[in-house]
Amino acid sequence: SQQGEEDPQALSIQEGENATMNCSYKTSINNLQWYRQNSGRGLVHLILIRSNEREKHSGRLRVTLDSSKKSSSLLITASRAADTASYFCAITGNTPLVFGKGTRLSVIA
Amino acid sequence: DARVTQTPRDKVTEMGQEVTMRCQPILGHNTVFWYRQTMMQGLELLAYFRNRAPLDDSGMPKDRFSAEMPDATLATLKIQPSEPRDSAVYFCASGPDGVLDGYTFGSGTRLTVV
């Protein structure tokens, strides 16, 4: 498979806690991107990390990339009820933008 | 904010009918994707264009699906004839060459084939 695979499939946490989602892939990549999708809406780009980068921050988001293990993680700190959504990783490399099945995050107020 | 516009928002059609979905990419974006999303299969890449030329449509059932970019402001996805298994949400996304900040998705077309 040339797509990323997110883990876990579903995650439920209390508001204020941190949420960590993981993405693994099997091919070489140019970059890895994370997207959020609220129910019934289109995907929204969150953050892009290049293959030669290890870590990137954007507000409450922190993304890491371990190219040797072919894995990435998305950390959302101090989660809010509004963070409830599905989160997808997508890779570009030998193929254009290919998505995994996503992680469904529920943040309980 | 610039947006990717998809029409129609919702479409209900009878099996066997032709369906056309349209996408207006963001002005200046030369890369356009079509995806299909279902609960079972997730997000499937159907077609991918750069500078209006199709680069990858291997994920698209060729016998009934076709994707085109008649000009830089319009991408179309056609299904003829439609089948109930085509029921899904179809998304279009666009981005500039050498993407630095990811791609912009439209709100999708929810297709129901009865």
Short mmCIF file of N, CA and C in Angstrom, two decimals, chain B residues 4-109:
data_model
loop_
_atom_site.label_atom_id
_atom_site.label_comp_id
_atom_site.label_asym_id
_atom_site.label_seq_id
_atom_site.Cartn_x
_atom_site.Cartn_y
_atom_site.Cartn_z
N VAL B 4 -12.18 26.61 -3.07
CA VAL B 4 -12.48 25.69 -4.15
C VAL B 4 -13.99 25.49 -4.14
N THR B 5 -14.63 25.73 -5.25
CA THR B 5 -16.08 25.68 -5.32
C THR B 5 -16.53 24.43 -6.06
N GLN B 6 -17.39 23.66 -5.41
CA GLN B 6 -17.92 22.46 -6.05
C GLN B 6 -19.42 22.57 -6.20
N THR B 7 -19.92 22.15 -7.35
CA THR B 7 -21.36 22.11 -7.59
C THR B 7 -21.74 20.82 -8.29
N PRO B 8 -22.94 20.27 -8.03
CA PRO B 8 -23.86 20.72 -7.00
C PRO B 8 -23.39 20.27 -5.62
N ARG B 9 -24.01 20.74 -4.60
CA ARG B 9 -23.67 20.34 -3.24
C ARG B 9 -24.23 18.95 -2.95
N ASP B 10 -25.42 18.71 -3.42
CA ASP B 10 -26.08 17.41 -3.27
C ASP B 10 -26.72 17.04 -4.60
N LYS B 11 -26.69 15.72 -4.89
CA LYS B 11 -27.30 15.24 -6.12
C LYS B 11 -27.91 13.88 -5.85
N VAL B 12 -29.20 13.76 -6.14
CA VAL B 12 -29.87 12.46 -6.08
C VAL B 12 -30.29 12.13 -7.50
N THR B 13 -29.94 10.95 -7.96
CA THR B 13 -30.25 10.58 -9.33
C THR B 13 -30.62 9.10 -9.39
N GLU B 14 -31.28 8.75 -10.46
CA GLU B 14 -31.65 7.35 -10.64
C GLU B 14 -30.55 6.58 -11.35
N MET B 15 -30.45 5.33 -11.01
CA MET B 15 -29.47 4.45 -11.64
C MET B 15 -29.59 4.55 -13.16
N GLY B 16 -28.44 4.63 -13.82
CA GLY B 16 -28.42 4.71 -15.27
C GLY B 16 -28.31 6.11 -15.81
N GLN B 17 -28.58 7.11 -14.98
CA GLN B 17 -28.51 8.50 -15.43
C GLN B 17 -27.06 8.99 -15.44
N GLU B 18 -26.81 10.00 -16.26
CA GLU B 18 -25.49 10.65 -16.29
C GLU B 18 -25.42 11.69 -15.18
N VAL B 19 -24.27 11.73 -14.52
CA VAL B 19 -24.03 12.70 -13.45
C VAL B 19 -22.78 13.50 -13.81
N THR B 20 -22.87 14.81 -13.69
CA THR B 20 -21.71 15.67 -13.89
C THR B 20 -21.48 16.51 -12.65
N MET B 21 -20.28 16.43 -12.11
CA MET B 21 -19.89 17.24 -10.96
C MET B 21 -18.83 18.23 -11.42
N ARG B 22 -18.91 19.43 -10.90
CA ARG B 22 -18.01 20.50 -11.33
C ARG B 22 -17.20 21.05 -10.18
N CYS B 23 -16.04 21.52 -10.53
CA CYS B 23 -15.12 22.07 -9.54
C CYS B 23 -14.44 23.30 -10.13
N GLN B 24 -14.45 24.38 -9.37
CA GLN B 24 -13.71 25.58 -9.75
C GLN B 24 -12.51 25.70 -8.82
N PRO B 25 -11.30 25.39 -9.31
CA PRO B 25 -10.14 25.48 -8.43
C PRO B 25 -9.79 26.93 -8.13
N ILE B 26 -8.96 27.13 -7.15
CA ILE B 26 -8.51 28.48 -6.82
C ILE B 26 -7.67 29.03 -7.96
N LEU B 27 -7.92 30.28 -8.30
CA LEU B 27 -7.19 30.92 -9.40
C LEU B 27 -5.69 30.86 -9.16
N GLY B 28 -4.97 30.34 -10.17
CA GLY B 28 -3.52 30.23 -10.04
C GLY B 28 -3.04 28.86 -9.60
N HIS B 29 -3.96 28.05 -9.08
CA HIS B 29 -3.59 26.68 -8.71
C HIS B 29 -3.56 25.81 -9.96
N ASN B 30 -2.44 25.12 -10.18
CA ASN B 30 -2.33 24.33 -11.40
C ASN B 30 -2.43 22.83 -11.15
N THR B 31 -2.65 22.44 -9.89
CA THR B 31 -2.79 21.03 -9.56
C THR B 31 -4.20 20.80 -9.02
N VAL B 32 -4.89 19.81 -9.59
CA VAL B 32 -6.27 19.52 -9.20
C VAL B 32 -6.43 18.02 -8.97
N PHE B 33 -7.09 17.68 -7.87
CA PHE B 33 -7.37 16.29 -7.54
C PHE B 33 -8.89 16.08 -7.47
N TRP B 34 -9.31 14.86 -7.79
CA TRP B 34 -10.67 14.39 -7.49
C TRP B 34 -10.55 13.17 -6.57
N TYR B 35 -11.33 13.21 -5.47
CA TYR B 35 -11.39 12.10 -4.52
C TYR B 35 -12.84 11.66 -4.33
N ARG B 36 -12.98 10.40 -3.95
CA ARG B 36 -14.29 9.86 -3.57
C ARG B 36 -14.14 9.36 -2.13
N GLN B 37 -15.12 9.69 -1.28
CA GLN B 37 -15.06 9.28 0.12
C GLN B 37 -16.29 8.47 0.48
N THR B 38 -16.08 7.28 0.99
CA THR B 38 -17.14 6.44 1.54
C THR B 38 -16.68 5.93 2.89
N MET B 39 -17.64 5.46 3.68
CA MET B 39 -17.30 4.92 4.99
C MET B 39 -16.40 3.71 4.87
N MET B 40 -16.70 2.88 3.88
CA MET B 40 -15.96 1.62 3.75
C MET B 40 -14.55 1.81 3.19
N GLN B 41 -14.43 2.64 2.17
CA GLN B 41 -13.15 2.76 1.46
C GLN B 41 -12.34 3.98 1.86
N GLY B 42 -12.93 4.88 2.61
CA GLY B 42 -12.20 6.09 2.96
C GLY B 42 -12.06 7.01 1.76
N LEU B 43 -10.96 7.75 1.70
CA LEU B 43 -10.70 8.70 0.61
C LEU B 43 -9.92 8.00 -0.49
N GLU B 44 -10.54 7.88 -1.64
CA GLU B 44 -9.90 7.24 -2.79
C GLU B 44 -9.55 8.30 -3.82
N LEU B 45 -8.31 8.28 -4.28
CA LEU B 45 -7.90 9.21 -5.33
C LEU B 45 -8.43 8.70 -6.66
N LEU B 46 -9.19 9.55 -7.35
CA LEU B 46 -9.76 9.17 -8.63
C LEU B 46 -8.93 9.71 -9.80
N ALA B 47 -8.55 10.98 -9.72
CA ALA B 47 -7.84 11.61 -10.83
C ALA B 47 -6.99 12.76 -10.31
N TYR B 48 -5.99 13.10 -11.11
CA TYR B 48 -5.00 14.10 -10.71
C TYR B 48 -4.55 14.82 -11.97
N PHE B 49 -4.65 16.14 -11.94
CA PHE B 49 -4.28 16.96 -13.09
C PHE B 49 -3.19 17.94 -12.70
N ARG B 50 -2.30 18.20 -13.61
CA ARG B 50 -1.34 19.30 -13.46
C ARG B 50 -1.33 20.09 -14.75
N ASN B 51 -1.52 21.40 -14.63
CA ASN B 51 -1.61 22.26 -15.82
C ASN B 51 -2.62 21.71 -16.82
N ARG B 52 -3.74 21.23 -16.31
CA ARG B 52 -4.88 20.73 -17.06
C ARG B 52 -4.66 19.38 -17.70
N ALA B 53 -3.45 18.83 -17.60
CA ALA B 53 -3.18 17.52 -18.20
C ALA B 53 -3.40 16.44 -17.16
N PRO B 54 -4.13 15.37 -17.52
CA PRO B 54 -4.32 14.27 -16.57
C PRO B 54 -3.01 13.50 -16.37
N LEU B 55 -2.57 13.39 -15.12
CA LEU B 55 -1.33 12.68 -14.82
C LEU B 55 -1.58 11.30 -14.24
N ASP B 56 -2.69 11.14 -13.56
CA ASP B 56 -2.97 9.86 -12.92
C ASP B 56 -4.47 9.73 -12.77
N ASP B 57 -5.05 8.78 -13.46
CA ASP B 57 -6.47 8.48 -13.25
C ASP B 57 -6.64 6.99 -13.04
N SER B 58 -5.59 6.35 -12.50
CA SER B 58 -5.61 4.90 -12.33
C SER B 58 -6.65 4.44 -11.31
N GLY B 59 -7.07 5.34 -10.42
CA GLY B 59 -8.05 4.98 -9.42
C GLY B 59 -9.48 5.11 -9.89
N MET B 60 -9.67 5.49 -11.12
CA MET B 60 -11.00 5.77 -11.64
C MET B 60 -11.48 4.64 -12.53
N PRO B 61 -12.71 4.15 -12.27
CA PRO B 61 -13.29 3.12 -13.17
C PRO B 61 -13.47 3.72 -14.56
N LYS B 62 -12.69 3.25 -15.50
CA LYS B 62 -12.63 3.88 -16.82
C LYS B 62 -13.89 3.67 -17.64
N ASP B 63 -14.61 2.61 -17.36
CA ASP B 63 -15.75 2.31 -18.22
C ASP B 63 -16.90 3.28 -18.02
N ARG B 64 -16.97 3.91 -16.84
CA ARG B 64 -18.11 4.79 -16.59
C ARG B 64 -17.71 6.18 -16.12
N PHE B 65 -16.50 6.36 -15.67
CA PHE B 65 -16.05 7.64 -15.14
C PHE B 65 -15.15 8.34 -16.15
N SER B 66 -15.26 9.66 -16.19
CA SER B 66 -14.32 10.46 -16.98
C SER B 66 -14.09 11.78 -16.27
N ALA B 67 -12.85 12.25 -16.32
CA ALA B 67 -12.49 13.53 -15.69
C ALA B 67 -11.77 14.38 -16.72
N GLU B 68 -12.13 15.67 -16.74
CA GLU B 68 -11.52 16.59 -17.69
C GLU B 68 -11.31 17.95 -17.05
N MET B 69 -10.43 18.74 -17.69
CA MET B 69 -10.29 20.15 -17.34
C MET B 69 -10.41 20.94 -18.63
N PRO B 70 -11.61 21.34 -19.00
CA PRO B 70 -11.80 22.09 -20.25
C PRO B 70 -11.02 23.40 -20.26
N ASP B 71 -10.86 24.03 -19.11
CA ASP B 71 -9.99 25.19 -18.99
C ASP B 71 -9.48 25.26 -17.55
N ALA B 72 -8.64 26.23 -17.29
CA ALA B 72 -7.96 26.30 -16.00
C ALA B 72 -8.91 26.61 -14.85
N THR B 73 -10.12 27.06 -15.16
CA THR B 73 -11.06 27.44 -14.10
C THR B 73 -12.13 26.38 -13.86
N LEU B 74 -12.06 25.25 -14.56
CA LEU B 74 -13.12 24.26 -14.43
C LEU B 74 -12.57 22.84 -14.56
N ALA B 75 -12.93 22.00 -13.59
CA ALA B 75 -12.66 20.57 -13.67
C ALA B 75 -14.00 19.86 -13.56
N THR B 76 -14.19 18.82 -14.36
CA THR B 76 -15.45 18.08 -14.33
C THR B 76 -15.18 16.60 -14.10
N LEU B 77 -16.11 15.98 -13.41
CA LEU B 77 -16.11 14.53 -13.20
C LEU B 77 -17.47 14.01 -13.62
N LYS B 78 -17.48 13.11 -14.59
CA LYS B 78 -18.73 12.58 -15.11
C LYS B 78 -18.82 11.09 -14.84
N ILE B 79 -20.03 10.67 -14.54
CA ILE B 79 -20.32 9.25 -14.37
C ILE B 79 -21.47 8.92 -15.32
N GLN B 80 -21.23 7.97 -16.21
CA GLN B 80 -22.26 7.56 -17.16
C GLN B 80 -22.06 6.11 -17.56
N PRO B 81 -23.00 5.20 -17.27
CA PRO B 81 -24.19 5.43 -16.44
C PRO B 81 -23.88 5.28 -14.95
N SER B 82 -24.62 5.97 -14.13
CA SER B 82 -24.40 5.89 -12.69
C SER B 82 -25.00 4.61 -12.12
N GLU B 83 -24.42 4.14 -11.02
CA GLU B 83 -24.87 2.94 -10.33
C GLU B 83 -24.98 3.25 -8.83
N PRO B 84 -25.79 2.48 -8.10
CA PRO B 84 -25.92 2.74 -6.65
C PRO B 84 -24.59 2.71 -5.91
N ARG B 85 -23.64 1.89 -6.34
CA ARG B 85 -22.35 1.81 -5.66
C ARG B 85 -21.50 3.07 -5.86
N ASP B 86 -21.95 3.97 -6.73
CA ASP B 86 -21.24 5.25 -6.91
C ASP B 86 -21.64 6.26 -5.84
N SER B 87 -22.63 5.92 -5.03
CA SER B 87 -23.07 6.84 -3.98
C SER B 87 -21.90 7.10 -3.02
N ALA B 88 -21.59 8.37 -2.85
CA ALA B 88 -20.42 8.76 -2.07
C ALA B 88 -20.38 10.28 -2.02
N VAL B 89 -19.40 10.81 -1.30
CA VAL B 89 -19.10 12.23 -1.38
C VAL B 89 -17.86 12.39 -2.23
N TYR B 90 -17.94 13.25 -3.24
CA TYR B 90 -16.85 13.49 -4.16
C TYR B 90 -16.22 14.85 -3.85
N PHE B 91 -14.92 14.84 -3.63
CA PHE B 91 -14.20 16.06 -3.30
C PHE B 91 -13.23 16.44 -4.40
N CYS B 92 -13.11 17.72 -4.61
CA CYS B 92 -12.10 18.30 -5.47
C CYS B 92 -11.13 19.07 -4.58
N ALA B 93 -9.86 19.06 -4.93
CA ALA B 93 -8.85 19.82 -4.19
C ALA B 93 -7.90 20.46 -5.19
N SER B 94 -7.38 21.63 -4.85
CA SER B 94 -6.41 22.27 -5.74
C SER B 94 -5.24 22.81 -4.95
N GLY B 95 -4.14 23.02 -5.65
CA GLY B 95 -2.96 23.56 -5.01
C GLY B 95 -2.00 24.10 -6.05
N PRO B 96 -1.07 24.96 -5.62
CA PRO B 96 -0.07 25.48 -6.56
C PRO B 96 1.04 24.46 -6.77
N ASP B 97 1.84 24.70 -7.79
CA ASP B 97 2.98 23.84 -8.05
C ASP B 97 3.98 23.97 -6.91
N GLY B 98 4.69 22.89 -6.58
CA GLY B 98 5.64 22.94 -5.49
C GLY B 98 4.98 23.31 -4.19
N VAL B 99 3.93 22.58 -3.85
CA VAL B 99 3.08 22.94 -2.71
C VAL B 99 3.89 23.09 -1.43
N LEU B 100 3.70 24.18 -0.75
CA LEU B 100 4.38 24.43 0.52
C LEU B 100 3.42 24.37 1.69
N ASP B 101 2.14 24.62 1.43
CA ASP B 101 1.16 24.74 2.50
C ASP B 101 -0.03 23.83 2.30
N GLY B 102 0.14 22.74 1.59
CA GLY B 102 -0.96 21.81 1.46
C GLY B 102 -1.94 22.23 0.39
N TYR B 103 -2.98 21.44 0.27
CA TYR B 103 -3.99 21.65 -0.76
C TYR B 103 -5.29 22.12 -0.13
N THR B 104 -6.10 22.80 -0.95
CA THR B 104 -7.38 23.32 -0.50
C THR B 104 -8.49 22.45 -1.07
N PHE B 105 -9.35 21.97 -0.18
CA PHE B 105 -10.46 21.12 -0.59
C PHE B 105 -11.75 21.92 -0.72
N GLY B 106 -12.59 21.47 -1.66
CA GLY B 106 -13.95 21.99 -1.73
C GLY B 106 -14.82 21.31 -0.69
N SER B 107 -16.07 21.73 -0.63
CA SER B 107 -17.01 21.19 0.36
C SER B 107 -17.62 19.87 -0.06
N GLY B 108 -17.37 19.46 -1.30
CA GLY B 108 -17.81 18.16 -1.74
C GLY B 108 -19.17 18.16 -2.40
N THR B 109 -19.40 17.11 -3.21
CA THR B 109 -20.72 16.83 -3.79
C THR B 109 -21.17 15.49 -3.23
#
